[in-house]
Short mmCIF file of C-alpha atoms in Angstrom, two decimals:
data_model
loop_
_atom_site.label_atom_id
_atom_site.label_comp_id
_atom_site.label_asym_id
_atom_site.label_seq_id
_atom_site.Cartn_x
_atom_site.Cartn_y
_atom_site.Cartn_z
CA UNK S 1 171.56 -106.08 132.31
CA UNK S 2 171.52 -109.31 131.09
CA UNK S 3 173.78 -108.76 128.43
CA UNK S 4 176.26 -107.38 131.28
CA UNK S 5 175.56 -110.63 133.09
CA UNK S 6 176.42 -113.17 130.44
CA UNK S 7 179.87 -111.15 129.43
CA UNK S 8 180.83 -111.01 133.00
CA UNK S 9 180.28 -114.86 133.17
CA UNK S 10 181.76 -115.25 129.78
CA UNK S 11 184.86 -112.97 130.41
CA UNK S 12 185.82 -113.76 133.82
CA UNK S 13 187.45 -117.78 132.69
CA UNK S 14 189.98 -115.98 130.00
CA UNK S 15 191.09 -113.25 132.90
CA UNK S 16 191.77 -115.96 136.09
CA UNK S 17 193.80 -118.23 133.59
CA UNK S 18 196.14 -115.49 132.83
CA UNK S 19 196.52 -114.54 136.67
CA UNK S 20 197.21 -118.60 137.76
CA UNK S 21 199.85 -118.75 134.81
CA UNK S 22 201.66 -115.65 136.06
CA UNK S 23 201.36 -116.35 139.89
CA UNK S 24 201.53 -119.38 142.49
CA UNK S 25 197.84 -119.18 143.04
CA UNK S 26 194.19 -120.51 142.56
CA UNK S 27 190.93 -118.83 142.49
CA UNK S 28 188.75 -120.98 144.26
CA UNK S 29 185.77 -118.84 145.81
CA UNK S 30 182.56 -118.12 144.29
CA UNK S 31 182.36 -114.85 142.46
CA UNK S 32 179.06 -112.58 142.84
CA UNK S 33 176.86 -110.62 140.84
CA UNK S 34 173.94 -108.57 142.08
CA UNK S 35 171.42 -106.14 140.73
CA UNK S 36 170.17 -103.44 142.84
CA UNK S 37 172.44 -103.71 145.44
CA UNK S 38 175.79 -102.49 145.44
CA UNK S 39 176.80 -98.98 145.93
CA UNK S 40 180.11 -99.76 144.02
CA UNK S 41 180.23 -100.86 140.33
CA UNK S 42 182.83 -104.02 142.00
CA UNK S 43 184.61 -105.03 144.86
CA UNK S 44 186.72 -106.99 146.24
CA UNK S 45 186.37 -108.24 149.78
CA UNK S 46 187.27 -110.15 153.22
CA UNK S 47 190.65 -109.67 153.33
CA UNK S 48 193.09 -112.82 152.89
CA UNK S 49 190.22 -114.75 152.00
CA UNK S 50 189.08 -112.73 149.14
CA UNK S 51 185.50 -112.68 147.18
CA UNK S 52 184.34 -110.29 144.54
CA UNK S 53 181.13 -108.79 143.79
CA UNK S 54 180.09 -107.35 140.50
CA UNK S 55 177.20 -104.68 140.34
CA UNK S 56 175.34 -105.03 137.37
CA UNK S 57 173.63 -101.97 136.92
CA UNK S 58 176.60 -99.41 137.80
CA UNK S 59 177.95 -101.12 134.63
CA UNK S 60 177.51 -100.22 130.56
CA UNK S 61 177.63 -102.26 128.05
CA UNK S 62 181.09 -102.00 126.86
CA UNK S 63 182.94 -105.23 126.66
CA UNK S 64 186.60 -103.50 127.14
CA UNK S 65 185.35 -101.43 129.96
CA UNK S 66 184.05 -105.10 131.20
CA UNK S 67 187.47 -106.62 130.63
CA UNK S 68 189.45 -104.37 132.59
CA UNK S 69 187.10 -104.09 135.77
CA UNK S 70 187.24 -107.49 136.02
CA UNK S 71 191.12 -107.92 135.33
CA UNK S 72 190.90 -105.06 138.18
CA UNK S 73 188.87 -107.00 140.58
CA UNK S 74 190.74 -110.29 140.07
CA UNK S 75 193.92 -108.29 140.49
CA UNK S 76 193.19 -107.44 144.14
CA UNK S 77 192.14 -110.88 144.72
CA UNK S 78 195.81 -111.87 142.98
CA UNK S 79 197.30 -109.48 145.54
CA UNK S 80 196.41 -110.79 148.35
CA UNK S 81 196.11 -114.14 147.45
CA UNK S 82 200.05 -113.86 146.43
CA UNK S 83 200.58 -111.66 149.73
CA UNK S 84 199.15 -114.31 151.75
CA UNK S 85 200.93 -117.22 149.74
CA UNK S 86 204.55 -115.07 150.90
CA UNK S 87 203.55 -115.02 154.45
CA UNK S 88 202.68 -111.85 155.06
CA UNK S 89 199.64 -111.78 157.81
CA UNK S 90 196.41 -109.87 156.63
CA UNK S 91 197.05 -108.57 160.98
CA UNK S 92 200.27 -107.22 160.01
CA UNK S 93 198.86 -104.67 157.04
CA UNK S 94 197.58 -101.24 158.06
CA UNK S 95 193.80 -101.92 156.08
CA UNK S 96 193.01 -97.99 156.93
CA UNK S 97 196.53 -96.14 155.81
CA UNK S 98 196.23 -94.33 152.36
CA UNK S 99 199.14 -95.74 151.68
CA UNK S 100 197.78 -99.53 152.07
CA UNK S 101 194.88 -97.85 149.70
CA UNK S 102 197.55 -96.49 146.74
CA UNK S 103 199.58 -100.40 146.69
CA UNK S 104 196.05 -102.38 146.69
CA UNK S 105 194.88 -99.93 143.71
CA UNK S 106 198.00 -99.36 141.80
CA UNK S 107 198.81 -103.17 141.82
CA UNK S 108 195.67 -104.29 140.89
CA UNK S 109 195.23 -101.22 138.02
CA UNK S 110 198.97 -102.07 136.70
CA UNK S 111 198.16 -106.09 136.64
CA UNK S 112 194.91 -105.72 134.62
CA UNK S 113 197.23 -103.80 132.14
CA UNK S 114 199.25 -106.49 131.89
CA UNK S 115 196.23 -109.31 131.14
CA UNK S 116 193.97 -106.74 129.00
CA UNK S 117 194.95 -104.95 126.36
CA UNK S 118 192.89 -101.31 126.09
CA UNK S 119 193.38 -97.91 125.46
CA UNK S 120 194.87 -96.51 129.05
CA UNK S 121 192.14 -94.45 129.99
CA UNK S 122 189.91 -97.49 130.07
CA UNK S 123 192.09 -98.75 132.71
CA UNK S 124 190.97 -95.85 134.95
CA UNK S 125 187.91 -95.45 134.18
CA UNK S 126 186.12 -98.86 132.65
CA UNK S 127 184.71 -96.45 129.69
CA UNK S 128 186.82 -93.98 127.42
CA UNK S 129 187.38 -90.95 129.39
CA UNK S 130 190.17 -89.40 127.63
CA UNK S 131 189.61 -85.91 129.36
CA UNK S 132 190.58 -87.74 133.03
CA UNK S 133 193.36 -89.35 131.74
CA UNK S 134 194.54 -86.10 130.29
CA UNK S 135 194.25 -83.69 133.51
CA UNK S 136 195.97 -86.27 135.02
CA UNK S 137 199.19 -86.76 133.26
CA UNK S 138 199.44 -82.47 132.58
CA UNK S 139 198.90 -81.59 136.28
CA UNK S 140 200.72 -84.74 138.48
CA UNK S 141 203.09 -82.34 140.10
CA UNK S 142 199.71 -80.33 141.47
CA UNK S 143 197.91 -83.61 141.84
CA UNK S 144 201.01 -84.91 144.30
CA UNK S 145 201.30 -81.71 145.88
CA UNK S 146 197.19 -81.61 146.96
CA UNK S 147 197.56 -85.26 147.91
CA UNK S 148 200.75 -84.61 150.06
CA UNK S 149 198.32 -82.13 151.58
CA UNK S 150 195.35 -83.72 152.38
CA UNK S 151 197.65 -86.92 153.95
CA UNK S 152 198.73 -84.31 156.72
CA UNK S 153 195.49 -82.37 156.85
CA UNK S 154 192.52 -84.80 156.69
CA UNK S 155 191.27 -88.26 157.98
CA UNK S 156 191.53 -91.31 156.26
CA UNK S 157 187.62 -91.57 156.10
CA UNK S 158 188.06 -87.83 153.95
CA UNK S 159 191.00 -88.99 151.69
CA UNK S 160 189.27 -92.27 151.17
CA UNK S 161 186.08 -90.16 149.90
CA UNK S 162 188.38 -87.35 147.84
CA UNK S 163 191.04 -89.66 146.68
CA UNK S 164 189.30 -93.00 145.95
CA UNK S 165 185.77 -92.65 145.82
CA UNK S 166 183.44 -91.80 142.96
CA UNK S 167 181.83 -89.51 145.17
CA UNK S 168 184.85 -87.22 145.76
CA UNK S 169 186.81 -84.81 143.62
CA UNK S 170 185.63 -81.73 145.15
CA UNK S 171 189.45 -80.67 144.62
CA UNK S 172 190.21 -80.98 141.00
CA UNK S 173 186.77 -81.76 139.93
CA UNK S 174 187.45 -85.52 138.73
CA UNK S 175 187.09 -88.03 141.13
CA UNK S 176 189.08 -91.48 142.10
CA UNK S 177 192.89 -89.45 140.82
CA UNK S 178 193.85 -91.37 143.60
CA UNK S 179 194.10 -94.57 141.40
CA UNK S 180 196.42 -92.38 138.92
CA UNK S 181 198.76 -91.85 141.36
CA UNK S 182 198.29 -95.24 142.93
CA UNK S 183 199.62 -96.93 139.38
CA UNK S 184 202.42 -94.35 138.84
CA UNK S 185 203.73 -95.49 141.97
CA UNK S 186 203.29 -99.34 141.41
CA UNK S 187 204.69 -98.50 137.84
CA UNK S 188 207.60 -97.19 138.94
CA UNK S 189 208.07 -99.75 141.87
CA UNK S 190 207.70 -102.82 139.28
CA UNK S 191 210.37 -101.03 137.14
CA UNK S 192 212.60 -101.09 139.95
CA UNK S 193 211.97 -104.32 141.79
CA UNK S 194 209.61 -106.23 139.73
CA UNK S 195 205.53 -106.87 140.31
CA UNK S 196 206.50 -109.45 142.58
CA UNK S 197 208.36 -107.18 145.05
CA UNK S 198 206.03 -104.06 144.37
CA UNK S 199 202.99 -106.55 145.54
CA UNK S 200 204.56 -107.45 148.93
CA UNK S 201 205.69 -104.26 149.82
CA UNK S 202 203.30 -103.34 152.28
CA UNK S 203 205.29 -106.53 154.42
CA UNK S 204 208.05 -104.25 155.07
CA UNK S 205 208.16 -103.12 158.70
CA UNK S 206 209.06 -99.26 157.38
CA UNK S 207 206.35 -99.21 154.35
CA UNK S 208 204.55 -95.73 155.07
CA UNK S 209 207.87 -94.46 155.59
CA UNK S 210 208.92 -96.34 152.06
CA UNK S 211 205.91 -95.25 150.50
CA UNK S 212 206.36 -91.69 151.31
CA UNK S 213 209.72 -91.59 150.12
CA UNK S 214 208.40 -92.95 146.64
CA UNK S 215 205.48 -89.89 146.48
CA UNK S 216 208.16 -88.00 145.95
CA UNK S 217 209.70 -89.36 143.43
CA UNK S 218 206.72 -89.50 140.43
#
């Protein structure tokens, strides 16, 4: 655990320098790291006024797996520090919609592959997990067709778990595909608009109704 410790320290100045040189913004809050007490490898928290918290021992010791958590971590912190720097209100965004959920994790999974450069399933899954990356790109049509499902069917609190969480994937038997579709969708947004546009899009007065539209369309 100390190993994990000193590389998160050591790793973390590299990742915020690329972020600052591609956005208007600053890191300037503290950044945490605790043993024994997260129930999440990382996260990122409070908002507009964003901290993040690293979880030692839900971590290996694999350097690029490392990298790309915290490129991920720092690129929800990016978000909403660029969301907020646009003038969108943190009042304004729907914290609890899936949809909010598949912008904050595709935008922060497609900027860490822009500032860390891995093999793609590390971006997923901060370790080489081929296999999940596989499933994933044979069976998106089925994986967009359960999701579709389960956005009509089931409560945010059970698409958060199914979808997002590592505790879910009762449906497919992998968990967190939610972040695959999550980056085809920022992906294909960024392609069209640019990463600028595809990170304020959940300012638009119509952007369930926009993000909807663009389910079907990956």
């Amino acid at each position: 655990m100390n190993w994990i410790t000193d590389k998160l320290k050591s790793l973390t100045p590299h990742i915020t320098k690329e972020y600052e040189k591609r956005f208007p913004i600053i890191f300037l809050k503290d950044v945490y790291i605790f043993v024994g007490l997260g129930g999440s490898n990382a996260y990122t928290y409070r908002s507009m006024d964003p901290h993040i918290a690293f979880c030692v021992e839900k971590f290996e010791p694999y350097e690029e797996g490392l990298n790309v958590i915290i490129a991920h971590e720092f690129g929800h912190t990016a978000h909403h520090l660029y969301t907020t720097h646009n003038g969108i209100d943190a009042k304004d965004i729907q914290w609890y919609n899936p949809f909010t959920w598949l912008l904050q994790e595709g935008v922060a999974t497609f900027l860490s592959t822009l500032v860390v450069n891995v093999d793609q399933d590390i971006y997923f899954a901060y370790k080489r997990d081929p296999e999940w990356l596989s499933f994933c790109e044979k069976n998106i049509a089925t994986i967009i067709n359960a999701f579709q499902k389960d956005l009509i069917q089931s409560t945010s609190a059970e698409i958060f778990k199914e979808w997002f969480s590592i505790n879910g994937g009762q449906t497919f038997g992998y968990s967190r595909i939610g972040y695959y579709i999550a980056y085809l969708l920022v992906k294909r947004l960024a392609g069209e608009k640019g990463i600028e546009n595809a990170m304020l899009y959940w300012g638009h007065s119509d952007f369930e109704e926009r993000m909807k539209t663009l389910l079907h369309t990956i």
